[in-house]
Amino acid sequence: MADSEKFPIAVLISGRGTNLKALIDYQDHSLYQIAVVVSNNPDAEGLEVAQFAGIATEVLDSKGFDDREAYDQALVKTLAPYSVKAVIMAGFMRILTKAFINEFEGRMLNIHPSLLPKYPGLHTHERTLEAGDAEHGLSIHFVTEELDAGPLLLQATLDIEDDDTADTLKSRVQKMEHEAYPLAVNLLARGDFAYQNHQACFRGQPLKGPIMLNKLQALMQQHHASDAH
């Protein structure tokens, strides 16, 4: 498929861009194309990751705006020339306003390092250990006004080991993130994941709960096998 025929997305970052790198690595095999990467942090390492891949970048420094509403208005204007069909949050450390979310309602995904609704916000790995949980993981969801509370699409879990620390959990969860996020974004581009009547849907059916990554991967393998025949 030619790049011009692909589903154009924007990726919003604030830091290293590890999930951005995973999205870039997967896009040649996908239906999406990253049209632009936007950072609120001019020193974000992820900007170099995008530039190395030949992807357009924009910096919209958080420090240059009086309030969140003004920032988000500028963000909408920044994205407009790229005609993106979806906005993918990949470590973007800002809470977006209602105006921005309404602009892209049903077309914004976020990945969060916990099994939502547990532990929205920051320091999820530390909070998981402090609670003595047996398992941890990640969640991918549509973005709504309420922080980390949009309809869930996909989750992946891991068992917490006795010697796990916040750092080891972070590393283990990130490894799963790099598998899960490109898959979820590709399914959004295909239309398999959709937002209808304020619900997350998969292939036209409302999800009663998030799909687990291992089950989705098995389903995709079956799909590819049937295509091969």
mmCIF file of C-alpha atoms in Angstrom:
data_model
loop_
_atom_site.group_PDB
_atom_site.id
_atom_site.type_symbol
_atom_site.label_atom_id
_atom_site.label_comp_id
_atom_site.label_asym_id
_atom_site.label_seq_id
_atom_site.Cartn_x
_atom_site.Cartn_y
_atom_site.Cartn_z
ATOM 1 C CA MET A 1 0.000 0.000 0.000
ATOM 2 C CA ALA A 2 1.314 3.452 -0.914
ATOM 3 C CA ASP A 3 1.901 5.831 1.975
ATOM 4 C CA SER A 4 -0.627 8.240 0.470
ATOM 5 C CA GLU A 5 -3.327 5.578 0.860
ATOM 6 C CA LYS A 6 -2.593 4.926 4.509
ATOM 7 C CA PHE A 7 -4.464 6.181 7.566
ATOM 8 C CA PRO A 8 -2.610 9.346 8.698
ATOM 9 C CA ILE A 9 -1.996 9.755 12.427
ATOM 10 C CA ALA A 10 -0.324 12.249 14.727
ATOM 11 C CA VAL A 11 1.737 11.020 17.667
ATOM 12 C CA LEU A 12 2.049 13.262 20.723
ATOM 13 C CA ILE A 13 5.128 12.821 22.931
ATOM 14 C CA SER A 14 6.967 14.469 25.804
ATOM 15 C CA GLY A 15 10.028 12.303 26.355
ATOM 16 C CA ARG A 16 12.116 9.428 25.038
ATOM 17 C CA GLY A 17 9.623 8.186 22.470
ATOM 18 C CA THR A 18 9.951 4.451 23.079
ATOM 19 C CA ASN A 19 6.356 3.773 22.027
ATOM 20 C CA LEU A 20 6.839 6.153 19.112
ATOM 21 C CA LYS A 21 9.796 4.023 18.002
ATOM 22 C CA ALA A 22 7.635 0.905 18.198
ATOM 23 C CA LEU A 23 4.956 2.594 16.078
ATOM 24 C CA ILE A 24 7.571 3.657 13.528
ATOM 25 C CA ASP A 25 9.077 0.170 13.340
ATOM 26 C CA TYR A 26 5.649 -1.374 12.708
ATOM 27 C CA GLN A 27 4.207 1.122 10.250
ATOM 28 C CA ASP A 28 5.668 -0.442 7.079
ATOM 29 C CA HIS A 29 3.560 -3.522 7.868
ATOM 30 C CA SER A 30 0.490 -1.532 8.870
ATOM 31 C CA LEU A 31 -2.389 0.523 7.505
ATOM 32 C CA TYR A 32 -1.342 3.677 9.392
ATOM 33 C CA GLN A 33 1.258 6.289 8.552
ATOM 34 C CA ILE A 34 2.690 8.751 11.076
ATOM 35 C CA ALA A 35 2.144 12.139 9.446
ATOM 36 C CA VAL A 36 3.591 14.231 12.275
ATOM 37 C CA VAL A 37 5.070 13.937 15.754
ATOM 38 C CA VAL A 38 4.325 16.785 18.160
ATOM 39 C CA SER A 39 6.102 17.399 21.458
ATOM 40 C CA ASN A 40 5.369 19.870 24.236
ATOM 41 C CA ASN A 41 9.002 19.468 25.320
ATOM 42 C CA PRO A 42 11.629 20.909 22.946
ATOM 43 C CA ASP A 43 14.259 18.581 24.460
ATOM 44 C CA ALA A 44 12.264 15.370 23.988
ATOM 45 C CA GLU A 45 14.517 12.608 22.669
ATOM 46 C CA GLY A 46 11.570 11.276 20.672
ATOM 47 C CA LEU A 47 11.882 14.234 18.284
ATOM 48 C CA GLU A 48 15.219 12.867 17.106
ATOM 49 C CA VAL A 49 13.674 9.408 16.747
ATOM 50 C CA ALA A 50 11.021 10.857 14.426
ATOM 51 C CA GLN A 51 13.471 12.989 12.466
ATOM 52 C CA PHE A 52 15.792 10.014 11.926
ATOM 53 C CA ALA A 53 12.801 8.181 10.409
ATOM 54 C CA GLY A 54 12.040 11.135 8.124
ATOM 55 C CA ILE A 55 8.822 12.073 9.916
ATOM 56 C CA ALA A 56 7.726 15.700 10.262
ATOM 57 C CA THR A 57 8.038 17.107 13.784
ATOM 58 C CA GLU A 58 6.488 20.076 15.546
ATOM 59 C CA VAL A 59 7.394 21.560 18.937
ATOM 60 C CA LEU A 60 4.705 23.337 20.893
ATOM 61 C CA ASP A 61 6.437 24.270 24.134
ATOM 62 C CA SER A 62 4.167 24.120 27.182
ATOM 63 C CA LYS A 63 5.986 27.087 28.695
ATOM 64 C CA GLY A 64 4.827 29.461 25.970
ATOM 65 C CA PHE A 65 1.133 29.483 26.911
ATOM 66 C CA ASP A 66 -0.881 31.080 29.693
ATOM 67 C CA ASP A 67 -3.330 28.208 30.158
ATOM 68 C CA ARG A 68 -4.307 24.769 28.899
ATOM 69 C CA GLU A 69 -7.086 26.114 26.678
ATOM 70 C CA ALA A 70 -4.692 28.375 24.767
ATOM 71 C CA TYR A 71 -2.230 25.511 24.364
ATOM 72 C CA ASP A 72 -4.859 23.140 23.043
ATOM 73 C CA GLN A 73 -6.167 25.697 20.557
ATOM 74 C CA ALA A 74 -2.626 26.031 19.229
ATOM 75 C CA LEU A 75 -2.288 22.241 19.110
ATOM 76 C CA VAL A 76 -5.416 21.933 16.955
ATOM 77 C CA LYS A 77 -3.989 24.550 14.555
ATOM 78 C CA THR A 78 -0.629 22.766 14.485
ATOM 79 C CA LEU A 79 -2.254 19.470 13.503
ATOM 80 C CA ALA A 80 -4.643 20.938 10.929
ATOM 81 C CA PRO A 81 -2.245 21.000 7.927
ATOM 82 C CA TYR A 82 -1.488 17.302 8.366
ATOM 83 C CA SER A 83 -5.146 16.187 8.012
ATOM 84 C CA VAL A 84 -4.682 13.404 10.557
ATOM 85 C CA LYS A 85 -7.490 10.960 11.173
ATOM 86 C CA ALA A 86 -6.366 9.982 14.668
ATOM 87 C CA VAL A 87 -4.221 11.304 17.499
ATOM 88 C CA ILE A 88 -2.068 8.812 19.376
ATOM 89 C CA MET A 89 -0.790 9.715 22.846
ATOM 90 C CA ALA A 90 2.630 8.192 23.468
ATOM 91 C CA GLY A 91 3.898 9.555 26.754
ATOM 92 C CA PHE A 92 2.390 13.017 26.258
ATOM 93 C CA MET A 93 2.525 14.519 29.729
ATOM 94 C CA ARG A 94 -0.347 16.953 29.470
ATOM 95 C CA ILE A 95 -4.006 16.779 30.427
ATOM 96 C CA LEU A 96 -5.980 17.859 27.382
ATOM 97 C CA THR A 97 -8.993 20.136 27.554
ATOM 98 C CA LYS A 98 -12.568 19.426 26.517
ATOM 99 C CA ALA A 99 -12.200 21.530 23.372
ATOM 100 C CA PHE A 100 -9.298 19.454 22.056
ATOM 101 C CA ILE A 101 -10.884 16.146 23.016
ATOM 102 C CA ASN A 102 -14.145 17.120 21.304
ATOM 103 C CA GLU A 103 -12.186 17.957 18.151
ATOM 104 C CA PHE A 104 -10.866 14.394 17.976
ATOM 105 C CA GLU A 105 -13.545 12.489 19.901
ATOM 106 C CA GLY A 106 -13.393 8.795 19.151
ATOM 107 C CA ARG A 107 -10.113 9.279 17.298
ATOM 108 C CA MET A 108 -7.682 9.530 20.222
ATOM 109 C CA LEU A 109 -5.876 6.630 21.873
ATOM 110 C CA ASN A 110 -3.755 6.554 25.005
ATOM 111 C CA ILE A 111 -1.604 3.824 26.522
ATOM 112 C CA HIS A 112 -1.343 3.664 30.304
ATOM 113 C CA PRO A 113 0.986 1.499 32.442
ATOM 114 C CA SER A 114 -1.586 -0.082 34.740
ATOM 115 C CA LEU A 115 -4.630 -2.301 34.578
ATOM 116 C CA LEU A 116 -7.205 0.469 34.523
ATOM 117 C CA PRO A 117 -9.367 1.414 36.333
ATOM 118 C CA LYS A 118 -6.579 0.683 38.835
ATOM 119 C CA TYR A 119 -3.976 3.415 39.267
ATOM 120 C CA PRO A 120 -4.820 6.238 36.893
ATOM 121 C CA GLY A 121 -2.253 9.027 36.800
ATOM 122 C CA LEU A 122 1.427 8.732 37.680
ATOM 123 C CA HIS A 123 3.742 6.338 39.601
ATOM 124 C CA THR A 124 1.744 3.270 38.648
ATOM 125 C CA HIS A 125 4.549 0.764 39.169
ATOM 126 C CA GLU A 126 5.291 1.996 42.689
ATOM 127 C CA ARG A 127 1.607 2.027 43.575
ATOM 128 C CA THR A 128 1.146 -1.515 42.286
ATOM 129 C CA LEU A 129 4.009 -2.787 44.458
ATOM 130 C CA GLU A 130 2.819 -0.868 47.503
ATOM 131 C CA ALA A 131 -0.618 -2.439 47.145
ATOM 132 C CA GLY A 132 0.881 -5.930 47.043
ATOM 133 C CA ASP A 133 -0.849 -6.787 43.768
ATOM 134 C CA ALA A 134 -0.195 -10.146 42.140
ATOM 135 C CA GLU A 135 -0.311 -8.795 38.612
ATOM 136 C CA HIS A 136 0.355 -5.613 36.681
ATOM 137 C CA GLY A 137 0.121 -4.546 33.073
ATOM 138 C CA LEU A 138 -1.042 -1.956 30.580
ATOM 139 C CA SER A 139 -4.248 -0.552 29.174
ATOM 140 C CA ILE A 140 -5.058 1.073 25.833
ATOM 141 C CA HIS A 141 -8.159 3.232 25.783
ATOM 142 C CA PHE A 142 -10.006 5.962 23.954
ATOM 143 C CA VAL A 143 -9.308 9.396 25.414
ATOM 144 C CA THR A 144 -12.189 11.196 27.112
ATOM 145 C CA GLU A 145 -12.403 14.181 29.432
ATOM 146 C CA GLU A 146 -11.847 12.100 32.560
ATOM 147 C CA LEU A 147 -8.175 11.236 33.085
ATOM 148 C CA ASP A 148 -7.327 7.641 32.094
ATOM 149 C CA ALA A 149 -11.005 6.709 32.200
ATOM 150 C CA GLY A 150 -12.034 6.365 28.549
ATOM 151 C CA PRO A 151 -13.476 3.118 27.154
ATOM 152 C CA LEU A 152 -10.919 0.319 27.256
ATOM 153 C CA LEU A 153 -9.826 -1.486 24.103
ATOM 154 C CA LEU A 154 -6.918 -3.660 25.057
ATOM 155 C CA GLN A 155 -5.029 -4.846 28.130
ATOM 156 C CA ALA A 156 -1.977 -7.004 28.745
ATOM 157 C CA THR A 157 -0.964 -8.507 32.078
ATOM 158 C CA LEU A 158 2.130 -9.900 33.733
ATOM 159 C CA ASP A 159 2.701 -11.650 37.043
ATOM 160 C CA ILE A 160 4.625 -9.661 39.616
ATOM 161 C CA GLU A 161 7.732 -11.490 40.821
ATOM 162 C CA ASP A 162 9.022 -11.386 44.383
ATOM 163 C CA ASP A 163 12.146 -9.487 43.340
ATOM 164 C CA ASP A 164 10.387 -6.964 41.112
ATOM 165 C CA THR A 165 11.079 -3.276 41.655
ATOM 166 C CA ALA A 166 9.421 -0.250 40.107
ATOM 167 C CA ASP A 167 12.229 -0.164 37.536
ATOM 168 C CA THR A 168 11.950 -3.826 36.562
ATOM 169 C CA LEU A 169 8.180 -3.546 36.305
ATOM 170 C CA LYS A 170 8.521 -0.461 34.124
ATOM 171 C CA SER A 171 10.891 -2.309 31.794
ATOM 172 C CA ARG A 172 8.679 -5.385 31.580
ATOM 173 C CA VAL A 173 5.512 -3.381 30.962
ATOM 174 C CA GLN A 174 7.224 -1.268 28.298
ATOM 175 C CA LYS A 175 8.210 -4.400 26.407
ATOM 176 C CA MET A 176 4.524 -5.350 26.248
ATOM 177 C CA GLU A 177 3.570 -1.792 25.310
ATOM 178 C CA HIS A 178 5.804 -1.985 22.252
ATOM 179 C CA GLU A 179 3.892 -5.066 21.082
ATOM 180 C CA ALA A 180 0.415 -3.860 21.989
ATOM 181 C CA TYR A 181 0.317 -0.244 20.851
ATOM 182 C CA PRO A 182 1.191 -0.701 17.167
ATOM 183 C CA LEU A 183 -1.322 -3.540 16.983
ATOM 184 C CA ALA A 184 -4.071 -1.386 18.526
ATOM 185 C CA VAL A 185 -3.316 1.592 16.283
ATOM 186 C CA ASN A 186 -3.348 -0.641 13.213
ATOM 187 C CA LEU A 187 -6.734 -2.041 14.220
ATOM 188 C CA LEU A 188 -8.008 1.520 14.620
ATOM 189 C CA ALA A 189 -6.744 2.295 11.112
ATOM 190 C CA ARG A 190 -8.492 -0.825 9.782
ATOM 191 C CA GLY A 191 -11.744 0.167 11.433
ATOM 192 C CA ASP A 192 -11.771 -2.932 13.653
ATOM 193 C CA PHE A 193 -11.516 -0.736 16.736
ATOM 194 C CA ALA A 194 -14.056 2.077 16.783
ATOM 195 C CA TYR A 195 -15.814 4.469 19.137
ATOM 196 C CA GLN A 196 -19.583 4.382 18.834
ATOM 197 C CA ASN A 197 -22.184 5.831 21.199
ATOM 198 C CA HIS A 198 -19.446 6.520 23.750
ATOM 199 C CA GLN A 199 -18.443 2.863 23.730
ATOM 200 C CA ALA A 200 -15.411 0.981 22.482
ATOM 201 C CA CYS A 201 -16.314 -1.471 19.736
ATOM 202 C CA PHE A 202 -14.493 -4.298 18.008
ATOM 203 C CA ARG A 203 -15.652 -5.209 14.513
ATOM 204 C CA GLY A 204 -18.965 -3.453 15.047
ATOM 205 C CA GLN A 205 -19.768 -4.993 18.428
ATOM 206 C CA PRO A 206 -19.540 -3.093 21.742
ATOM 207 C CA LEU A 207 -16.818 -4.431 24.002
ATOM 208 C CA LYS A 208 -18.005 -5.583 27.413
ATOM 209 C CA GLY A 209 -14.415 -5.368 28.604
ATOM 210 C CA PRO A 210 -10.949 -4.936 27.128
ATOM 211 C CA ILE A 211 -9.564 -7.574 24.799
ATOM 212 C CA MET A 212 -6.488 -9.239 26.241
ATOM 213 C CA LEU A 213 -3.339 -8.918 24.152
ATOM 214 C CA ASN A 214 -2.593 -12.643 23.958
ATOM 215 C CA LYS A 215 -6.131 -13.393 22.733
ATOM 216 C CA LEU A 216 -5.953 -10.598 20.156
ATOM 217 C CA GLN A 217 -2.586 -11.815 18.870
ATOM 218 C CA ALA A 218 -4.010 -15.324 18.470
ATOM 219 C CA LEU A 219 -7.017 -13.894 16.627
ATOM 220 C CA MET A 220 -4.736 -11.953 14.281
ATOM 221 C CA GLN A 221 -2.683 -15.077 13.562
ATOM 222 C CA GLN A 222 -5.852 -16.966 12.660
ATOM 223 C CA HIS A 223 -6.887 -14.107 10.397
ATOM 224 C CA HIS A 224 -3.534 -14.117 8.598
ATOM 225 C CA ALA A 225 -3.644 -17.911 8.252
ATOM 226 C CA SER A 226 -7.120 -17.762 6.667
ATOM 227 C CA ASP A 227 -5.932 -15.005 4.292
ATOM 228 C CA ALA A 228 -3.031 -17.215 3.220
ATOM 229 C CA HIS A 229 -5.489 -19.913 2.131
#
